[in-house]
Coordinates of C-alpha atoms and ligand atoms in Angstrom, one line a residue:
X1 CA 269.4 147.3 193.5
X2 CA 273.3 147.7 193.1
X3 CA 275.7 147.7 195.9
X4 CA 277.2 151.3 195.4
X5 CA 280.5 152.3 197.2
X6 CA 278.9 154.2 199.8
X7 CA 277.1 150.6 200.4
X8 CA 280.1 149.4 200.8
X9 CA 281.9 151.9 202.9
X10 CA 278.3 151.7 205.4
X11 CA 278.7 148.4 205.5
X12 CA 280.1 148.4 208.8
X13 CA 276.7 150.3 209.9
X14 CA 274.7 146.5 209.4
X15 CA 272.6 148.4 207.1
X16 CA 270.9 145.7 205.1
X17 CA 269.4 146.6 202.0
X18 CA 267.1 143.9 200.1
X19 CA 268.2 143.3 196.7
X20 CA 265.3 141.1 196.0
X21 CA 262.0 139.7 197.3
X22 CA 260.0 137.2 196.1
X23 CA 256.8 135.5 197.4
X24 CA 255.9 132.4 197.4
X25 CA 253.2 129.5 198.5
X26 CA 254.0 126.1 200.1
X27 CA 251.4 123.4 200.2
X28 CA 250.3 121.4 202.7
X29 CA 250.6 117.9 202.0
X30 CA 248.8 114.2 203.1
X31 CA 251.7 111.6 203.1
X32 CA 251.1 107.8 202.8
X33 CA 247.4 108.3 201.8
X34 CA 246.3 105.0 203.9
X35 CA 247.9 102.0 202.5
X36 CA 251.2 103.5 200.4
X37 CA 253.3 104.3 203.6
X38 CA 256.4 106.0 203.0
X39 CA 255.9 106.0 198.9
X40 CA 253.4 108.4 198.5
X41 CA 251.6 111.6 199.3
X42 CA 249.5 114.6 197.5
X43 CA 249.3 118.3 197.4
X44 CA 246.8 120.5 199.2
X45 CA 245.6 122.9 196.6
X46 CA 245.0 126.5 199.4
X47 CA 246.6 125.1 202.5
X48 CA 249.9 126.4 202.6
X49 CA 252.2 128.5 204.6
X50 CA 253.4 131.5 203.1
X51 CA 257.2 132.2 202.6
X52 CA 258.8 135.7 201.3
X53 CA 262.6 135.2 200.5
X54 CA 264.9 138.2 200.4
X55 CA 268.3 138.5 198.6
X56 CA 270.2 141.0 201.6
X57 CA 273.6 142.8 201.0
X58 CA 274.8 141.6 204.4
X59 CA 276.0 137.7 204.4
X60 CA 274.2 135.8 206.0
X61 CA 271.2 133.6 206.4
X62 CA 268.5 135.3 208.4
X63 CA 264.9 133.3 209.3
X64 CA 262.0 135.3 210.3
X65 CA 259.1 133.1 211.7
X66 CA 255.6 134.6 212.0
X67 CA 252.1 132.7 212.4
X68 CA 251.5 129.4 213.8
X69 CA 254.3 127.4 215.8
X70 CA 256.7 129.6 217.5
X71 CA 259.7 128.3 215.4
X72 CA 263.2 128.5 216.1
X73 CA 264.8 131.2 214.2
X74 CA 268.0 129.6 214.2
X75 CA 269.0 129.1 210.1
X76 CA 270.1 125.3 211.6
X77 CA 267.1 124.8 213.7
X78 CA 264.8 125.6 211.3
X79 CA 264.0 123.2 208.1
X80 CA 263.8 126.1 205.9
X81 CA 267.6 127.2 207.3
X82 CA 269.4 123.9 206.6
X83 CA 268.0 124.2 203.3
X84 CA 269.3 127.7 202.9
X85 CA 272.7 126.6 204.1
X86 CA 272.8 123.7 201.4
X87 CA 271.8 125.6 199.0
X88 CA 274.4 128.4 199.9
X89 CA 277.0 126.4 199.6
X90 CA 276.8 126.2 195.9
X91 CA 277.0 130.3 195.9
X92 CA 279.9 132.7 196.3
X93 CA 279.1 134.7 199.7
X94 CA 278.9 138.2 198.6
X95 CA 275.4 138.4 199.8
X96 CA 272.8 136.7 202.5
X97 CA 268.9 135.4 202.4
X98 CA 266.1 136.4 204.6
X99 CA 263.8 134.0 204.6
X100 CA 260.4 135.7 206.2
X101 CA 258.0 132.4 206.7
X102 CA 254.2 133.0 207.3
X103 CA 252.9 129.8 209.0
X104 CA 249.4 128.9 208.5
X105 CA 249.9 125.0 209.3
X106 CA 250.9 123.9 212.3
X107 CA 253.9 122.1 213.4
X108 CA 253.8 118.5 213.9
X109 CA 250.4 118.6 212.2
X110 CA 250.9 115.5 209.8
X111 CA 250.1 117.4 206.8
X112 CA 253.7 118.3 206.0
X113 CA 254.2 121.3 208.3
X114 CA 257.8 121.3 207.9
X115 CA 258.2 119.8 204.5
X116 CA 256.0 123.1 203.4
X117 CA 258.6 125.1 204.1
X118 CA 261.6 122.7 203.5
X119 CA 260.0 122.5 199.9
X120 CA 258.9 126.2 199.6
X121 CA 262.9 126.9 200.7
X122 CA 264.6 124.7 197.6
X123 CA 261.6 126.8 194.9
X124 CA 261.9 130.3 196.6
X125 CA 266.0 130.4 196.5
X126 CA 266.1 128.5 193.2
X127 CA 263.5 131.3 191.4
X128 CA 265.5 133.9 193.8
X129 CA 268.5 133.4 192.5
X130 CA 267.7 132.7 189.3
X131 CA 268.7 128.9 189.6
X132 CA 267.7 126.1 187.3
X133 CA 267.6 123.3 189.7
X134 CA 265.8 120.3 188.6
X135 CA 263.0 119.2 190.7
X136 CA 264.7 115.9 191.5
X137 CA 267.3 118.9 192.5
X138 CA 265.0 120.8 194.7
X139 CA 263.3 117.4 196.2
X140 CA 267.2 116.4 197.4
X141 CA 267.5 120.1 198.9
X142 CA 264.4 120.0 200.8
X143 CA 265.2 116.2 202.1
X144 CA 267.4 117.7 204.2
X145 CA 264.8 119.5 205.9
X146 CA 262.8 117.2 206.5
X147 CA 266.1 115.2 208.1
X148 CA 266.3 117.8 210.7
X149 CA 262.4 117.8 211.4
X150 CA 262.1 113.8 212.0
X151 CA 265.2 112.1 211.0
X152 CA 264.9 110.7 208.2
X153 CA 265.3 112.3 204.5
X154 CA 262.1 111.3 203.2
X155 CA 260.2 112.7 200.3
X156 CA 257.0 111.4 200.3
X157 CA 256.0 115.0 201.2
X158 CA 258.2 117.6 199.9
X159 CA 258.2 115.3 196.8
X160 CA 254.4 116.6 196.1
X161 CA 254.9 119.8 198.2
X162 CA 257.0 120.6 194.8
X163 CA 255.6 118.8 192.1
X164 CA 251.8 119.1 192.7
X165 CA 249.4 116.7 192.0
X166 CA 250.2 112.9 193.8
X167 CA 253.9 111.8 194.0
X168 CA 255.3 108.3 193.9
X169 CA 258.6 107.7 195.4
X170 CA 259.7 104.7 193.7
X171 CA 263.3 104.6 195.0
X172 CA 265.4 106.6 196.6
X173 CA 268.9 105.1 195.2
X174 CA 268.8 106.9 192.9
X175 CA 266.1 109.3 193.6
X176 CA 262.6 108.0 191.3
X177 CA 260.0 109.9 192.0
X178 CA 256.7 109.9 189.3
X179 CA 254.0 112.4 189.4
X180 CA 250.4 111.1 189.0
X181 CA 247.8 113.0 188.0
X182 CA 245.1 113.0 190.5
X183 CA 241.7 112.6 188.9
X184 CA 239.7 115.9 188.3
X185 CA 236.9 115.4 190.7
X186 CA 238.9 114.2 194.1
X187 CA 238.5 116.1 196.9
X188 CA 240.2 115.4 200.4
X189 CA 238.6 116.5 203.5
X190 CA 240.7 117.1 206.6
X191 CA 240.5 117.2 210.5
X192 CA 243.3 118.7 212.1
X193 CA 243.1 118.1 216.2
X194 CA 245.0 120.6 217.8
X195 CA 247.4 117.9 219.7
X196 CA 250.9 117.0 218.3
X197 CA 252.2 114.2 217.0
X198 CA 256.2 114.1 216.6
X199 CA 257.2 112.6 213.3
X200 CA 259.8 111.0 215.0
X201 CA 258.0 109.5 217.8
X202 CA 255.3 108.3 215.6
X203 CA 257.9 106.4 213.2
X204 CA 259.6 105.0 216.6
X205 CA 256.3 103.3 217.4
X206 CA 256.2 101.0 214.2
X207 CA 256.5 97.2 213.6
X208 CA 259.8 96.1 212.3
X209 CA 258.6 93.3 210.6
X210 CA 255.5 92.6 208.6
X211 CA 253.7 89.2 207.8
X212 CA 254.2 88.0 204.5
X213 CA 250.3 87.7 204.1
X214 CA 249.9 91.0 205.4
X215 CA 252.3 92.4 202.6
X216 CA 250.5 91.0 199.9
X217 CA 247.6 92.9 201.1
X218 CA 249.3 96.1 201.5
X219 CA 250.9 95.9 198.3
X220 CA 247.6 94.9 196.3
X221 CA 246.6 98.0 197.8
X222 CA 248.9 100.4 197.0
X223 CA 248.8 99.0 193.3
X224 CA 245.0 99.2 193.5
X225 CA 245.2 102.6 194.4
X226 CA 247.8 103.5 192.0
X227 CA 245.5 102.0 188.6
X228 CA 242.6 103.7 190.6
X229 CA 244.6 107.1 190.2
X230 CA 245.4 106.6 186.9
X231 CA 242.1 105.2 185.7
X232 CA 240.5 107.9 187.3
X233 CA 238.3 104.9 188.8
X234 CA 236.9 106.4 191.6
X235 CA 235.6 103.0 193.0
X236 CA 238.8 101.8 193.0
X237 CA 240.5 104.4 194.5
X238 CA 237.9 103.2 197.6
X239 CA 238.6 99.9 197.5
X240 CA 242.3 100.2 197.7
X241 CA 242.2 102.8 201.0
X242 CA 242.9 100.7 203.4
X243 CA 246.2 100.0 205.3
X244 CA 246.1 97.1 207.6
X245 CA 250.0 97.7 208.6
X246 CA 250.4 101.0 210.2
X247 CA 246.9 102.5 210.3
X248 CA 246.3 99.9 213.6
X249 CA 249.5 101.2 215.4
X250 CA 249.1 104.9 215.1
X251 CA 245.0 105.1 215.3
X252 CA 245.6 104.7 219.4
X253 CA 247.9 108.5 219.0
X254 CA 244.3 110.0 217.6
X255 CA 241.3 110.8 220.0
X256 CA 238.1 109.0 218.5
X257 CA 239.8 108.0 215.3
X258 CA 237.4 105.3 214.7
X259 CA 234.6 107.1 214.9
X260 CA 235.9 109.8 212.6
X261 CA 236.4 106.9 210.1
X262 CA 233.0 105.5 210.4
X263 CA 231.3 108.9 210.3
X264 CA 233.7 110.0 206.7
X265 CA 232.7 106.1 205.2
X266 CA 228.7 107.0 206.3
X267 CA 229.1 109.9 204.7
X268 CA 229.8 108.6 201.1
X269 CA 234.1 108.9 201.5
X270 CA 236.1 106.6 198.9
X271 CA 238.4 106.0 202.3
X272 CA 239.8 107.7 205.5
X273 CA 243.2 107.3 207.1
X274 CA 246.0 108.9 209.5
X275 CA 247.6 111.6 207.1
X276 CA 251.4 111.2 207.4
X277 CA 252.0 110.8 211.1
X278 CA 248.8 111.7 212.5
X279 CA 247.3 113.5 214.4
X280 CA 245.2 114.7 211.1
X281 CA 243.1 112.6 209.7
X282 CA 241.9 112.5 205.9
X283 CA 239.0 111.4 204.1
X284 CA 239.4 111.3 200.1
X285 CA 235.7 111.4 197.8
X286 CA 234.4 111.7 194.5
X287 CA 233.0 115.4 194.1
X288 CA 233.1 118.5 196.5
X289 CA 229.3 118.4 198.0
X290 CA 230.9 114.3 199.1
X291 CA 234.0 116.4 200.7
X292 CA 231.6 119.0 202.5
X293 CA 229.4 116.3 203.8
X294 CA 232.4 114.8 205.3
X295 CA 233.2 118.0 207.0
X296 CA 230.3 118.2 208.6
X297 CA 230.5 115.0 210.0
X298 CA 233.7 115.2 211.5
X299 CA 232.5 118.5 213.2
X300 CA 229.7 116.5 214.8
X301 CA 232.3 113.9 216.0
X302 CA 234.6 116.4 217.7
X303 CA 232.1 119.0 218.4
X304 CA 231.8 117.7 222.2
X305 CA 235.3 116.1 222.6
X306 CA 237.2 119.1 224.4
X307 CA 239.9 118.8 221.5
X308 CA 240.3 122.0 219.6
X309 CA 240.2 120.8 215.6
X310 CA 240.6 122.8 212.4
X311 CA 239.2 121.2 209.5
X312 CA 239.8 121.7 205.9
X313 CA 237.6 120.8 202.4
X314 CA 240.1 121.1 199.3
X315 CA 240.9 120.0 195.8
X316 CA 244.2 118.1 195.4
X317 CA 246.7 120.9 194.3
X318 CA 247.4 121.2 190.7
X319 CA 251.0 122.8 191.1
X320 CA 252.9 122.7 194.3
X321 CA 255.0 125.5 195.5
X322 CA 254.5 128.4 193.8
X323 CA 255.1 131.9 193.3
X324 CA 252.4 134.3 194.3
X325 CA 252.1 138.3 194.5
Ligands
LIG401 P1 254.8 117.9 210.3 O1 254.3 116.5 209.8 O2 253.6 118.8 210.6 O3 255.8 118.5 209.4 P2 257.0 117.1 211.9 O4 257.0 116.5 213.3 O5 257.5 116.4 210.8 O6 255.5 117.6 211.7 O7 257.8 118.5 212.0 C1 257.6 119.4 213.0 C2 259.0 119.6 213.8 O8 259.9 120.3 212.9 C3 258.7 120.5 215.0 O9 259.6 120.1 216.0 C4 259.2 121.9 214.5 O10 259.7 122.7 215.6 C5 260.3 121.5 213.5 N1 260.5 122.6 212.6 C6 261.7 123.3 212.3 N2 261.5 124.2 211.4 C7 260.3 124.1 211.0 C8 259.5 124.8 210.0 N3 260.0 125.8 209.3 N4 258.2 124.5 209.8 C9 257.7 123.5 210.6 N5 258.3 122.8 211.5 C10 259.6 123.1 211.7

């Protein structure tokens, strides 16, 4: 719609008309998938929050949160605001956002609450106003939101939240991130305890220092893992879960962990880690009866544990954020 003069001239009324509106749906992601911590994470293919971005007459960045979390609506509170205000800094200030965000996952949920809608942010503006950022563009905008949410601009979740499929984050000096596609019949089975983990808190309980001979572990891992992706070799893919670093830290922040492992490995997974930060917990297998299997068996693990739990059974996403009707 055009801004006529009577627009204008009402102005002063704080009527705010929506130019344009666009839709849009951010993926949840899984974030150091066992042994690649920090380097590596995957797209959810239907869990996602979703976002609706509006192009407003009056200046201005305005958040609306519904669904889960309670979030602050306060543009610099809220990852999906700082974004904004980066991204508005490159545009002349003749009109404002409202940025309307549906959230279906839960903050401090370790599958990439915030970096959903840091990442959904950098897409919906870009395709809202009609911006060709790159997606090594769009990963830097929604870095900062994921600065504000834990303190660090890491990408190994808005990276995929973006791109889709698995994303390697070689380097960050420059920016070298490589998509990996995952192989066609990987599923990824999640339990979500209702309790939170802080990003932050979770990264403040780490090592500073790692044994030599545990590196070369890790790191034959993580390039295990990454032939297994490529290779489609499933077995491989199994062989290569396993982080021996920060898995043994963080497994005390989740109720019962070990048991959920040992009931996803009886249960036929290729492997089962902390996802991000915890508290969720994923479980990666070849074929989706494998995934559902899985599900059940975490049920039975937290059925009588007095923890509230969601769980999830999906397909590793083939695109990331997206636009949707
Ligand atoms: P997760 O791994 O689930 O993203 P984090 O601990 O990294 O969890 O981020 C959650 C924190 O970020 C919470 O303190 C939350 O209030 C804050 N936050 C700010 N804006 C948002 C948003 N739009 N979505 C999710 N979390 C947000």
């Amino acid at each position: 719609m055009q801004l006529n003069q009577e627009t204008i001239i009402n102005q002063d009324l704080k009527e705010n008309i929506v130019i344009e509106e666009i839709k849009v749906f951010a993926p949840a992601t899984v974030a150091n998938v066992g042994c690649a911590f920090d380097i590596l994470g995957f797209a959810l293919e239907n869990i996602g929050d979703e976002m609706i971005f509006r192009k407003t007459s009056t200046p201005g960045i305005k958040i609306i949160s519904k669904g889960l979390g309670n979030l602050p609506t306060n543009p610099e509170k809220n990852v999906a605001g700082v974004v904004a205000i980066e991204m508005m800094k490159n545009e002349d200030s003749s009109f404002g956002l409202e940025i309307e965000i549906n959230k279906k996952i839960n903050p401090g949920s370790g599958i990439g609450s915030s970096a959903a809608s840091a990442s959904g942010a950098a897409f919906g503006i870009s395709k809202l106003l009609n911006r060709n950022y790159s997606t090594h563009e769009l990963i830097h905008f929604a870095m900062q939101g994921e600065k504000l949410a834990s303190g660090a601009e890491h990408a190994d979740n808005v990276a995929p939240a973006i791109t889709g499929e698995f994303a390697l984050i070689r380097g960050y000096h420059p920016l070298d991130m490589i998509v990996i596609k995952a192989p066609k019949n990987l599923y990824c089975t999640v339990i979500h305890p209702q309790i939170e983990i802080k990003t932050k808190e979770a990264r403040e309980m780490l090592p500073k220092e790692v044994a030599l001979k545990d590196a070369v572990i890790q790191w034959g891992n993580v390039a295990g893992l990454i032939a297994g992706l490529h290779q489609s070799n499933y077995q491989l893919i199994g062989r290569s879960l396993q982080d021996i670093i920060i898995e043994p830290q963080r497994a005390k922040l989740i109720p019962g962990f070990y048991n959920l492992k040992m009931a996803a490995m009886d249960s036929g997974a290729l492997g089962c880690s902390i996802s991000g930060s915890g508290p969720s917990v994923f479980a990666l297998s070849e074929g989706i009866e494998t995934a559902n299997a899985i599900k059940a068996a975490f049920d039975k693990v937290y059925f009588d544990k007095g923890i509230d739990y969601h769980l999830f059974v999906s397909a590793i996403g083939k695109t990331g954020s997206r636009l949707i009707q």
